Short mmCIF file of C-alpha atoms in Angstrom, two decimals:
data_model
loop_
_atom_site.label_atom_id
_atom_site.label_comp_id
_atom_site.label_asym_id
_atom_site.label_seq_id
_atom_site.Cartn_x
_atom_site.Cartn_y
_atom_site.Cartn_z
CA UNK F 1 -25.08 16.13 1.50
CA UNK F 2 -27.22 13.07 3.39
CA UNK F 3 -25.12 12.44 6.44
CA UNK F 4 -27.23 9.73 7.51
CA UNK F 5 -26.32 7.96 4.23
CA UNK F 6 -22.71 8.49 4.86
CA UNK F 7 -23.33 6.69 7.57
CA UNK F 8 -24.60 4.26 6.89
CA UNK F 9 -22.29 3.09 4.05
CA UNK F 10 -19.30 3.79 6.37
CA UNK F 11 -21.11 1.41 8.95
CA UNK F 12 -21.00 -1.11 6.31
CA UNK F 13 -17.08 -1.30 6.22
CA UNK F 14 -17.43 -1.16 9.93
CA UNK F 15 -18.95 -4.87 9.87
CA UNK F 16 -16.25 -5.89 7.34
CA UNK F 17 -13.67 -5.17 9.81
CA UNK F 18 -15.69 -6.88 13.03
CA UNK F 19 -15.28 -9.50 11.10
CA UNK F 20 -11.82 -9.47 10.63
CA UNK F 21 -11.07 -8.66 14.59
CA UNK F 22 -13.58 -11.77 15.43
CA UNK F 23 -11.37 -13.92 13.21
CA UNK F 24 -8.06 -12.53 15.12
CA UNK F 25 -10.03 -13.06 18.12
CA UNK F 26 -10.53 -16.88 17.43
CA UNK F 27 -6.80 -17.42 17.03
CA UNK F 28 -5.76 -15.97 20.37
CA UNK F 29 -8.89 -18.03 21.73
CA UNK F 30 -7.45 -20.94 20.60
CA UNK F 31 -4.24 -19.96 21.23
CA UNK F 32 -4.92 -21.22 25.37
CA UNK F 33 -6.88 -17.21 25.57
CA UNK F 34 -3.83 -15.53 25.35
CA UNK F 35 -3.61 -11.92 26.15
CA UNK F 36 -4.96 -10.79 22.96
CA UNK F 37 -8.60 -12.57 23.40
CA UNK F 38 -10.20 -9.86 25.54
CA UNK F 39 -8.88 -7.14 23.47
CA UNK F 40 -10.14 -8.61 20.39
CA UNK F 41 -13.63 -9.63 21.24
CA UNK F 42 -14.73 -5.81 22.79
CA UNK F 43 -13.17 -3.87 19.63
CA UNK F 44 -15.03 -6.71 17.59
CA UNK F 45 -18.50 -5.90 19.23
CA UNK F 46 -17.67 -2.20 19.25
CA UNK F 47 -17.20 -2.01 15.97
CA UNK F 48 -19.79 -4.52 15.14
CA UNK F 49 -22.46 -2.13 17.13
CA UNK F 50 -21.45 0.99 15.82
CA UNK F 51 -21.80 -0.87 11.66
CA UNK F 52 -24.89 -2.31 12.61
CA UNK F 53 -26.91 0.68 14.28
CA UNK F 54 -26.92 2.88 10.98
CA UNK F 55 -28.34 -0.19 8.76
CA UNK F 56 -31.32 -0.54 11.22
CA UNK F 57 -31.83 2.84 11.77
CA UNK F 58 -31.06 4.48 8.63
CA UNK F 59 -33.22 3.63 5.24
CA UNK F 60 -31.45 1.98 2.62
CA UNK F 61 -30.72 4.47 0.05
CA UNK F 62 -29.38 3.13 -3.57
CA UNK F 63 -28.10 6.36 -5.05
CA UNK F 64 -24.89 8.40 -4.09
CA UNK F 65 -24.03 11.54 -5.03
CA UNK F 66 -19.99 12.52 -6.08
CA UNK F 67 -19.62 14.49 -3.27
CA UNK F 68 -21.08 11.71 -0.93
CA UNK F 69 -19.04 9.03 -2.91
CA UNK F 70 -15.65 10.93 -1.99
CA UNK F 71 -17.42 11.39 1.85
CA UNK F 72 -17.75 7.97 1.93
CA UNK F 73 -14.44 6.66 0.60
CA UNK F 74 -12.54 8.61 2.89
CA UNK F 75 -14.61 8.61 5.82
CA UNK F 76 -13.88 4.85 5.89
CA UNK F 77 -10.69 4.69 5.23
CA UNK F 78 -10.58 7.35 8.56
CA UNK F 79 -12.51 5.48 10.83
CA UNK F 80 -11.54 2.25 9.28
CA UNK F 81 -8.16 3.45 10.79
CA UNK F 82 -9.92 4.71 14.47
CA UNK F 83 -11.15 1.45 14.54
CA UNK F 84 -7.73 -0.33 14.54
CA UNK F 85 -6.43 1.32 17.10
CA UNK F 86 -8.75 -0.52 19.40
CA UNK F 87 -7.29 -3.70 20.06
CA UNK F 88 -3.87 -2.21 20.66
CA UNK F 89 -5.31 0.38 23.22
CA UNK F 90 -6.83 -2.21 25.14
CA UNK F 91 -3.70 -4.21 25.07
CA UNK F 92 -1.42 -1.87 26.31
CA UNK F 93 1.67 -2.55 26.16
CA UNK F 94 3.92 -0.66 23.44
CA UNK F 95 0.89 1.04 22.50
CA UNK F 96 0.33 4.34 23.37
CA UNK F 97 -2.42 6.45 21.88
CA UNK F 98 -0.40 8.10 19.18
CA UNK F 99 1.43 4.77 19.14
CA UNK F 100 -1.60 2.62 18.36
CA UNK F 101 -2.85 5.38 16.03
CA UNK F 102 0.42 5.44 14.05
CA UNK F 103 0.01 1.62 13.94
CA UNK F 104 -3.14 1.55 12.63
CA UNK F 105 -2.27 3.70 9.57
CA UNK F 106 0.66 1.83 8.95
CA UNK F 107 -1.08 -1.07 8.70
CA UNK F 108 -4.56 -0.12 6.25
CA UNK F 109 -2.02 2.36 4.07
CA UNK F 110 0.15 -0.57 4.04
CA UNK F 111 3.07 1.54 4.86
CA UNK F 112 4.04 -1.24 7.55
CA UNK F 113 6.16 1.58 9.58
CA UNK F 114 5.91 0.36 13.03
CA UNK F 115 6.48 1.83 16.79
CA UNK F 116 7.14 -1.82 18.28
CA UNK F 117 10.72 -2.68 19.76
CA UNK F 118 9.72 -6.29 20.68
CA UNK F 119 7.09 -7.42 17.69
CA UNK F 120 7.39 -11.01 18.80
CA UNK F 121 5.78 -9.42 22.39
CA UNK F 122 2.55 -9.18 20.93
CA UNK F 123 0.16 -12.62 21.39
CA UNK F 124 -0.86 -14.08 18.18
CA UNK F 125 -4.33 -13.10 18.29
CA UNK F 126 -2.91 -8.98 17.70
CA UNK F 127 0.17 -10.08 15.06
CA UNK F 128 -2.78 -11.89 13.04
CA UNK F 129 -4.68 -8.82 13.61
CA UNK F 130 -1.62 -6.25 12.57
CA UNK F 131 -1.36 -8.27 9.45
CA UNK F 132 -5.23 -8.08 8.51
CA UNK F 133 -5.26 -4.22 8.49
CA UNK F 134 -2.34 -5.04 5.44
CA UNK F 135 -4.54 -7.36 4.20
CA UNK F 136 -7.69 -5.00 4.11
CA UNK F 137 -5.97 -1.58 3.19
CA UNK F 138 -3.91 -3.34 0.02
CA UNK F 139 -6.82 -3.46 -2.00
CA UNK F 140 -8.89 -1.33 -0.30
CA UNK F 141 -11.29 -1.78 2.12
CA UNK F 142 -14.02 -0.10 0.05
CA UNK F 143 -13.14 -2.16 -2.55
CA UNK F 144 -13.56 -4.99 -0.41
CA UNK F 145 -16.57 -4.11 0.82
CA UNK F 146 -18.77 -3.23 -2.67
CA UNK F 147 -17.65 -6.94 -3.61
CA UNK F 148 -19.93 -8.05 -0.76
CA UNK F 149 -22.61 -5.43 -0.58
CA UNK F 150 -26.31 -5.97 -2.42
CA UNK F 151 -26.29 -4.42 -6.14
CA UNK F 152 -25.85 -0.22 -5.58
CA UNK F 153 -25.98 0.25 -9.09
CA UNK F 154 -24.46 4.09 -9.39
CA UNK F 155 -23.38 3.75 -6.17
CA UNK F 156 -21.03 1.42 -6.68
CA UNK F 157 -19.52 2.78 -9.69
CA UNK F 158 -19.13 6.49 -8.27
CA UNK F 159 -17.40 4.77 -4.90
CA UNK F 160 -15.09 2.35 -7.39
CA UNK F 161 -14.51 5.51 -9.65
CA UNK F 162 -13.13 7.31 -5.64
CA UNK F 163 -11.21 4.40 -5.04
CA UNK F 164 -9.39 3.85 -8.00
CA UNK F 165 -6.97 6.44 -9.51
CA UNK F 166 -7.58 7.22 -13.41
CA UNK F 167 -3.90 5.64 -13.99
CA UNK F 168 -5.52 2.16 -12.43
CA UNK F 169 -8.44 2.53 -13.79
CA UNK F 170 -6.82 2.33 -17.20
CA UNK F 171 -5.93 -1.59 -18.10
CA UNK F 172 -9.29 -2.20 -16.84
CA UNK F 173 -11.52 -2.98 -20.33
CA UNK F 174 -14.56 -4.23 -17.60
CA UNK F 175 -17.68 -3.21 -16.35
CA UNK F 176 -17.29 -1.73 -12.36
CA UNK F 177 -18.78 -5.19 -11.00
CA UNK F 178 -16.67 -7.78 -13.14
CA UNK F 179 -13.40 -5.02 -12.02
CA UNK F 180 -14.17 -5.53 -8.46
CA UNK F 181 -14.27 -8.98 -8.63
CA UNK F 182 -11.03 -9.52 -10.68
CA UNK F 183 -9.08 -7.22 -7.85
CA UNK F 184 -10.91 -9.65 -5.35
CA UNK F 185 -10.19 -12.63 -7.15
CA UNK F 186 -6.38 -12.31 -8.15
CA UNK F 187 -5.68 -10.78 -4.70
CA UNK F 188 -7.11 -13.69 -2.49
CA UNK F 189 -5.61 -16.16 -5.34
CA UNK F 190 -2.14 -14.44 -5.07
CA UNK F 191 -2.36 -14.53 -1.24
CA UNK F 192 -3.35 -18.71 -0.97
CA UNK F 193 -0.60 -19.23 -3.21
CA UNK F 194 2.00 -17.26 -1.74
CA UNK F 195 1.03 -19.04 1.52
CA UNK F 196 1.23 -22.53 0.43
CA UNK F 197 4.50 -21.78 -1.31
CA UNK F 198 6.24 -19.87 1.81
CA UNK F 199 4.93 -23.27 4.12
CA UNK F 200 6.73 -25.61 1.78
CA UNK F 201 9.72 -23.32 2.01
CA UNK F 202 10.05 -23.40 6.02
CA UNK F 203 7.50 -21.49 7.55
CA UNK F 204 4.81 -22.59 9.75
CA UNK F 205 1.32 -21.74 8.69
CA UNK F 206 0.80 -18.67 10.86
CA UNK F 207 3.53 -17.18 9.62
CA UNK F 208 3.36 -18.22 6.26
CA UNK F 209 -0.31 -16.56 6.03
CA UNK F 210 0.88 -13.68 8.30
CA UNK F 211 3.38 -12.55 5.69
CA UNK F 212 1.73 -13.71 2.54
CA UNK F 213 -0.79 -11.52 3.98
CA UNK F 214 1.92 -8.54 4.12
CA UNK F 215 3.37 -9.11 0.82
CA UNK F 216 0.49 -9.35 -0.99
CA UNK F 217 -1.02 -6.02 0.09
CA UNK F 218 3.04 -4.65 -0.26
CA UNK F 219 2.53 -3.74 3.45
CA UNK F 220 5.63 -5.21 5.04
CA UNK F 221 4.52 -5.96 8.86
CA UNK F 222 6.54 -9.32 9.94
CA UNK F 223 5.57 -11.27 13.32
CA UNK F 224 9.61 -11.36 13.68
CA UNK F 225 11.69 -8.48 15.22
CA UNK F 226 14.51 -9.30 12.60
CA UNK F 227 11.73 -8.85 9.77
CA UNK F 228 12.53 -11.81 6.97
CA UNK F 229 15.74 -11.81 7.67
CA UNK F 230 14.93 -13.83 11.13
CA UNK F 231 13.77 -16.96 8.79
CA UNK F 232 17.43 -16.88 6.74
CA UNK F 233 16.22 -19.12 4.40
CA UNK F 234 16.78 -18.16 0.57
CA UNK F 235 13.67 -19.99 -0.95
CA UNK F 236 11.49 -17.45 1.31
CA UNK F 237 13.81 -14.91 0.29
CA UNK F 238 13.14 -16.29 -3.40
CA UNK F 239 9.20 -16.14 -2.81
CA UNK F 240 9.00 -13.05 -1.43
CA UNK F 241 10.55 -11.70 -3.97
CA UNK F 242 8.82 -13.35 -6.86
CA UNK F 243 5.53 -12.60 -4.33
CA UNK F 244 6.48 -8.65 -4.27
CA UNK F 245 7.21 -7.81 -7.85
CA UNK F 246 3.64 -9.88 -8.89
CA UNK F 247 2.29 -7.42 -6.44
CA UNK F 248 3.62 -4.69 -7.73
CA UNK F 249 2.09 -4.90 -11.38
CA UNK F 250 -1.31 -4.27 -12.24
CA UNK F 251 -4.01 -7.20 -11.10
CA UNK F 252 -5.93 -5.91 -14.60
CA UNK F 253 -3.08 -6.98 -16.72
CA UNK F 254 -2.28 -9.89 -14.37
CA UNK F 255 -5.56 -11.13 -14.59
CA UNK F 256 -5.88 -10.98 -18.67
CA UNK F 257 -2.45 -12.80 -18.47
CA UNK F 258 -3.98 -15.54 -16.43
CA UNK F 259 -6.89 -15.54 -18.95
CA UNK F 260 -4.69 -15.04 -21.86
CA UNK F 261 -5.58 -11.89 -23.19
CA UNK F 262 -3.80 -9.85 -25.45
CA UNK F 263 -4.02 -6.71 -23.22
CA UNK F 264 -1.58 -8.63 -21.05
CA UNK F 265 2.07 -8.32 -18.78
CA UNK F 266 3.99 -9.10 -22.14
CA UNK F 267 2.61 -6.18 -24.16
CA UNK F 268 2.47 -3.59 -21.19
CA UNK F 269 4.73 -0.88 -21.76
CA UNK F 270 4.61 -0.27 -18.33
CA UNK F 271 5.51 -3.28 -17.31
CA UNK F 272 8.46 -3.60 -19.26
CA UNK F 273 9.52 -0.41 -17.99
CA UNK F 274 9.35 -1.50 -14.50
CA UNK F 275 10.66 -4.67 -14.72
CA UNK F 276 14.14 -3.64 -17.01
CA UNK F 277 14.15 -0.88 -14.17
CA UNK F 278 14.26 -2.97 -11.55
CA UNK F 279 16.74 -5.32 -13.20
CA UNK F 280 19.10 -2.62 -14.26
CA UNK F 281 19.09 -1.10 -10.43
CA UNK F 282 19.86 -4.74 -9.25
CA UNK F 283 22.69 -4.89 -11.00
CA UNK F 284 24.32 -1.47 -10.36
CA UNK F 285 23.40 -2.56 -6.75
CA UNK F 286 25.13 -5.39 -6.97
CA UNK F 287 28.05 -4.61 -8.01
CA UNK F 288 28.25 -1.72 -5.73
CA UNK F 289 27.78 -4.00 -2.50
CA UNK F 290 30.12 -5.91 -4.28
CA UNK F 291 33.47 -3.82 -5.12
CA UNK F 292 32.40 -1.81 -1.74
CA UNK F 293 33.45 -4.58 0.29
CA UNK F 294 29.65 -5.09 1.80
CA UNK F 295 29.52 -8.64 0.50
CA UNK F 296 32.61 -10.94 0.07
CA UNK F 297 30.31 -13.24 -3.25
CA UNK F 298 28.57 -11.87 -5.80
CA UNK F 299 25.96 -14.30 -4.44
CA UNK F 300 25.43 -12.80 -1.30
CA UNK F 301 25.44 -9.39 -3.07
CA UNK F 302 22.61 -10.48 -5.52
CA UNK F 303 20.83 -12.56 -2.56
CA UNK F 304 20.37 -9.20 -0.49
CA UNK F 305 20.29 -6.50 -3.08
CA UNK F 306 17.53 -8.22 -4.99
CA UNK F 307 15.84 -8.49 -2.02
CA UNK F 308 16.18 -5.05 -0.87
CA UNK F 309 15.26 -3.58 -4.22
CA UNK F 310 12.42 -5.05 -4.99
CA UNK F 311 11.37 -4.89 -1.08
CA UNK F 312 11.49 -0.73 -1.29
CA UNK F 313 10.60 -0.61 -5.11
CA UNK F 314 7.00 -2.39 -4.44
CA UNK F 315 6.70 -0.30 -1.22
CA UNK F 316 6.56 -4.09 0.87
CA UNK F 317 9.25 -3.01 3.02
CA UNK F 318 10.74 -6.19 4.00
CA UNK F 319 14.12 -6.64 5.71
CA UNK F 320 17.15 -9.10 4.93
CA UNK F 321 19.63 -6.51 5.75
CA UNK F 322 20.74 -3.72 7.73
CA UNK F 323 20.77 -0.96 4.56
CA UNK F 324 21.90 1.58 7.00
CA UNK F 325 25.58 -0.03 6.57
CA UNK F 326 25.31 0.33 2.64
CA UNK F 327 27.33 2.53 0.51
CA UNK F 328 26.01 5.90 -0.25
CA UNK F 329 25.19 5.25 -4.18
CA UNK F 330 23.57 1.94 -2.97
CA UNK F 331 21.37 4.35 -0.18
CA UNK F 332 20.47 6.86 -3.32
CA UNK F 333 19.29 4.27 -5.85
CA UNK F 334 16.95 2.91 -2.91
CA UNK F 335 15.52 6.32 -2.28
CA UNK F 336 14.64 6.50 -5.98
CA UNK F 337 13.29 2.86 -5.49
CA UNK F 338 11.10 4.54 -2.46
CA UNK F 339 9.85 7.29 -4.80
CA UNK F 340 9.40 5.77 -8.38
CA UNK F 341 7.46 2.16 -6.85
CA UNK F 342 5.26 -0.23 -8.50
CA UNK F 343 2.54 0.37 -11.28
CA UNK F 344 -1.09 1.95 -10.93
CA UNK F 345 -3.73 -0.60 -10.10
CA UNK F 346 -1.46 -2.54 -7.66
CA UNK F 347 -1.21 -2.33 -4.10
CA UNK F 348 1.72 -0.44 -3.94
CA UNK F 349 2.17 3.19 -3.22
CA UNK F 350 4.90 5.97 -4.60
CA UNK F 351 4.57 7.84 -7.26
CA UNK F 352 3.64 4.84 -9.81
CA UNK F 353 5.89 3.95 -12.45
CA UNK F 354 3.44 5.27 -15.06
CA UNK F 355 3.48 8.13 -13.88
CA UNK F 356 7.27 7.78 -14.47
CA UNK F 357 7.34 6.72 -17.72
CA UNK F 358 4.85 9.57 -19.00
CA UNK F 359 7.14 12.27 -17.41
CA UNK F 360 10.09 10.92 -19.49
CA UNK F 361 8.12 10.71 -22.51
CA UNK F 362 6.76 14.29 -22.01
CA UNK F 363 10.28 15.38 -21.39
CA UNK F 364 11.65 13.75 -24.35
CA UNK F 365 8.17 15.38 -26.13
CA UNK F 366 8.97 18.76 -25.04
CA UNK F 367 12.65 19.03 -26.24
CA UNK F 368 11.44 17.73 -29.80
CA UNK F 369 8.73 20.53 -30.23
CA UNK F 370 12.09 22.76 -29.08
CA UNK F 371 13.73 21.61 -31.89
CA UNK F 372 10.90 21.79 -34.47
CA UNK F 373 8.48 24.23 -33.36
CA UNK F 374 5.86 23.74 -36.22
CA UNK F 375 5.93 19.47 -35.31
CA UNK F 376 3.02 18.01 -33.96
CA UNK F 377 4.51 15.54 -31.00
CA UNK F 378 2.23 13.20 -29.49
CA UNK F 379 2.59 11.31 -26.30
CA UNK F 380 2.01 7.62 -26.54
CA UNK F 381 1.63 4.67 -24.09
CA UNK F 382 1.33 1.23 -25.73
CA UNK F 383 0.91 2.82 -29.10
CA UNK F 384 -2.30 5.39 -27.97
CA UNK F 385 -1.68 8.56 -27.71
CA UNK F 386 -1.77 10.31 -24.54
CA UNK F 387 -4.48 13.64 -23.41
CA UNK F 388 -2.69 16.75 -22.64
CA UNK F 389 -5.16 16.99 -19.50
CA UNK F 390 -3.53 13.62 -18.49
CA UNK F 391 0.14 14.95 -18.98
CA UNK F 392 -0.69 17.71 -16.77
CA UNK F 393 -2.66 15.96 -14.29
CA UNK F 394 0.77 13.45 -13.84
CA UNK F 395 2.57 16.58 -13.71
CA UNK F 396 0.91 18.73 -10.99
CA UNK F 397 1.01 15.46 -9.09
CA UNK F 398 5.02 14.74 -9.24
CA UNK F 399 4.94 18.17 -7.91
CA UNK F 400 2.61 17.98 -5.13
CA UNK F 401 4.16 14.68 -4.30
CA UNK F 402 7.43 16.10 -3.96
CA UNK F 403 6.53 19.46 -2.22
CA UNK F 404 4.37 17.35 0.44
CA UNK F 405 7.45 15.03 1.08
CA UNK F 406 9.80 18.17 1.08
CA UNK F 407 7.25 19.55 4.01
CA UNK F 408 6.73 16.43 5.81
CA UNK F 409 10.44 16.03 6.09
CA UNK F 410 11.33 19.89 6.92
CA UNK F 411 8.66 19.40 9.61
CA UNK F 412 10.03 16.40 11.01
CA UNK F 413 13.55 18.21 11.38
CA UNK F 414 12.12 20.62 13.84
CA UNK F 415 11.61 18.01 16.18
CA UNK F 416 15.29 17.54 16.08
CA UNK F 417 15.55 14.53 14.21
CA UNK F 418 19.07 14.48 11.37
CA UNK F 419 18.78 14.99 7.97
CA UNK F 420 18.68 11.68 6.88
CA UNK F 421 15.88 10.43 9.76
CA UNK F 422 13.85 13.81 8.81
CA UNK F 423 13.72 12.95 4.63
CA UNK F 424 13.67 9.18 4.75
CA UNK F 425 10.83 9.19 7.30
CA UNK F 426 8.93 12.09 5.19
CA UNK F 427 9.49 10.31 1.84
CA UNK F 428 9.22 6.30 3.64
CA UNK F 429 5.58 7.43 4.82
CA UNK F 430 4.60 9.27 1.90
CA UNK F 431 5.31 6.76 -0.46
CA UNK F 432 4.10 3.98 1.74
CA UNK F 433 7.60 2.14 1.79
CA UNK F 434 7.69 1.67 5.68
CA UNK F 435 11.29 1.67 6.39
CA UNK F 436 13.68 4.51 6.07
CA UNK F 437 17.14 4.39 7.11
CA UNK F 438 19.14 6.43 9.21
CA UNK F 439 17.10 6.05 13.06
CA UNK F 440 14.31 4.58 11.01
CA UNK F 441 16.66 2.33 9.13
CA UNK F 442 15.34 -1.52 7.55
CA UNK F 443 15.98 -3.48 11.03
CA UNK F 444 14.88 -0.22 12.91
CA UNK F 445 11.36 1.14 14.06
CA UNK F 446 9.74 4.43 14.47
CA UNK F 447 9.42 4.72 18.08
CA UNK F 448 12.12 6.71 18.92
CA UNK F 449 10.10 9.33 16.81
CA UNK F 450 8.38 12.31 18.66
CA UNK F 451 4.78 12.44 18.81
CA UNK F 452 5.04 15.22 16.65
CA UNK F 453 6.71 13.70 13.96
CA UNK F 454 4.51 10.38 14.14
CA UNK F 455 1.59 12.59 13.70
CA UNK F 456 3.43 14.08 10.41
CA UNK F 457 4.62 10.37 9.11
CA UNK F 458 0.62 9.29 9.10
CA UNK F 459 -0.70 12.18 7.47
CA UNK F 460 1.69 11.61 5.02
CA UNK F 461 0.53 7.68 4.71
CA UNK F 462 -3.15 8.97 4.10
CA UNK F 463 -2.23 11.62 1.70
CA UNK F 464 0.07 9.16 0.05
CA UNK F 465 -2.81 5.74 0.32
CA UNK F 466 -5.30 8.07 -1.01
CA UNK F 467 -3.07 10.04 -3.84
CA UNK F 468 -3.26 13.42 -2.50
CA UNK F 469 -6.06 14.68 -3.92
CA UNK F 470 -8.59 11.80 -2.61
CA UNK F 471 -8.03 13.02 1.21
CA UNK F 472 -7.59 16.84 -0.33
CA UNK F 473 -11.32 16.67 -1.12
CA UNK F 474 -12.72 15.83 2.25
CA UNK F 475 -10.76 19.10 3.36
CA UNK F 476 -12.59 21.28 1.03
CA UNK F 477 -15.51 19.85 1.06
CA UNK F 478 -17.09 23.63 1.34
CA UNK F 479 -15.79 24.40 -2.52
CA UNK F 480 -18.33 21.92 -3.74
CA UNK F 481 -21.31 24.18 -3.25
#
């Protein structure tokens, strides 16, 4: 394995997020050189020297092998991450070192968890800056990055191939260069619009990019302490939530929509099954807020349960209400929300609701061959039938999903933290949801946490950004020999 290629690629997404901090560095310059300025400008030329060193000093190398591919990936996602932290440790503030670590996570796994009691502290320079790492991480910032780069030819396809899981690779009927740019293309497009709509509605433009920014990428970080609730407005509510389900689907099928295709939202499978889910779930929501005494109208009921569903279901995380006061069935059909999520080839995390749907179908396979042993049952998805090596590989990763959120949350509990904290914080970061609920409830934050659990909750964002097995690989890198 070339190290000094490694490099040299990882320098590359480096630059891509210089660029970035010199843009968040503009605003608090002309923001009267607020507070953030300083900050902004040495992580900018930090990171800026340290992306720029390897492409001078290392020769330009167009082929990549697997191993180096996965290296790569990771590796930039990692310091992509280290990098981050920068302008909130030279800050101060909040910010401690595990605090601006578990920040920076948040924000490229687009968890949007946060540590910060007083958001609204923070000059506009860092907010813009908190919301870029949402921006960045939704897609990917590989992803992001092979748009721009100079034709890799295998390269680029074995780094795409990393990025992208086999589930969102799968509505994707393109060559690697024409997929990039539809993920680029739909995702700016979404984000402009969103913007534009969410300034009409109320907000100024900082904040309507700010949060277009978050719900786009299904991160979740707000420049208000009170989250979206702070705007009360129900046309933003409206947006956002029209904003977070689009997000939630894949850009693939969004984009042959656009173009009308026939592989398109309408004929998904997938799709459907999401979107009844989330419906039904409203509703028993609904009326459970409803006959629970939560919400005196059924108005007010649908207004903030629709909200809140489709807030934890696409993993944005977005606040309108205080969930911690809900009923208990109203809690449990939001944790289900928190593990099921959007579709593959979005920007959310969880477990995907494909991966949903083929565990039902393989359930409802495997009691029919029960019943008539000799039958040949296939799965199918949108009338093709499924590979047994697929059914397994969705399988071992429910499991692994689940055991890693069962661990994250048992560890958590020895740091004293209740039940509810300990498994809502374990599942919350593993799925990428942000908010939990008991003391990391929808209006709460994560910074009563120990350093011991924060260190848990972002290893459980990577593992859960990079679907397990992506960050497994850099761990054994020794069983490639």
């Amino acid at each position: 394995m070339r190290f000094d290629v490694i490099i040299r690629y990882v320098g590359l997404v480096l630059i891509f997020n210089a660029i970035f901090m010199l843009i968040s560095a503009l605003i608090s310059i002309f923001n009267n050189w607020d507070t953030g300025s300083y900050p902004l400008i040495l992580s900018c030329a930090i990171c800026a020297i340290a992306g720029i060193f390897p492409l001078i000093f290392v020769e330009r190398n167009v082929q990549i092998t697997t191993k180096e591919g996965y290296v790569i990936v990771v590796g930039s996602w990692l310091l992509s991450c280290i990098a981050g932290m920068l302008p909130y440790i030279l800050w101060g503030g909040e910010f401690s070192f595990i605090n601006a670590w578990f920040e920076s996570v948040s924000g490229y796994t687009t968890t949007g968890s946060t540590i910060l009691v007083d958001i609204e502290a923070l000059p506009a320079g860092l907010l813009f800056w908190r919301s870029s790492t949402h921006w960045l991480g939704g897609v990917g910032v590989v992803l992001f990055s092979l748009v721009i780069l100079p034709s890799l030819g295998r390269s680029k396809v074995i780094m795409s191939n990393v990025e992208l899981s086999s589930l969102a690779k799968e509505n994707f009927r393109y060559r690697t260069q024409k997929i990039l740019l539809i993920l680029t293309v739909v995702y700016i497009g979404l984000t402009i619009l969103q913007t534009l709509l969410l300034k009409i509605a109320g907000m100024n433009w900082f904040d309507s990019v700010n949060h277009a920014f978050s719900t786009i990428s299904t991160g979740g970080f707000s420049t208000k302490n009170l989250s979206v609730g702070y705007f009360n407005n129900v046309w933003i509510d409206v947006i956002c939530i029209v904003f977070m389900t689009i997000a939630s689907i894949h850009f693939g099928l969004i984009f042959s929509t656009f173009i009308r295709n026939q592989n398109n939202i309408f004929r998904s499978e997938v799709v459907r099954f999401y979107i009844l889910g989330i419906i039904a779930m409203i509703v028993c929501l609904v009326l459970n807020l409803k006959f629970s005494g939560n919400y005196d109208t059924f108005g007010e009921a649908l207004r903030f349960g629709a909200f809140q569903v489709t807030s934890v279901i696409s993993t944005t995380g977005f606040a309108t209400a205080n969930t911690n006061l809900w009923p208990p069935f109203a809690i449990l059909l939001l944790i289900y929300c928190g593990f099921q999520c959007g579709c593959a080839g979005s920007t959310t995390g969880g477990l995907k609701a494909d991966r949903i749907l083929l565990l039902f179908k393989a359930i409802r396979a495997r009691i029919i061959q029960q019943q008539h042993p000799n039958a040949i049952v296939r799965v199918k998805l949108d009338g093709l039938s499924q590979e047994n090596s697929l059914i397994s590989s969705v399988t071992l990763y429910i499991v692994f999903y689940l055991v890693l959120t069962l661990v994250g949350g048992l560890l958590i509990s020895l740091t004293g933290e209740d039940l509810l904290t300990s498994f809502s914080s374990s599942y919350a970061s593993m799925g990428n949801v942000g908010p939990g609920f008991g003391a990391v409830g929808s209006i709460d934050n994560y910074s009563s946490l120990t350093v011991f659990a924060k260190i848990i909750c972002t290893m459980l964002m990577l593992f859960g950004r990079l679907e397990i097995f992506g960050f497994i690989h850099l761990l054994f890198l020794h069983s490639w020999r």
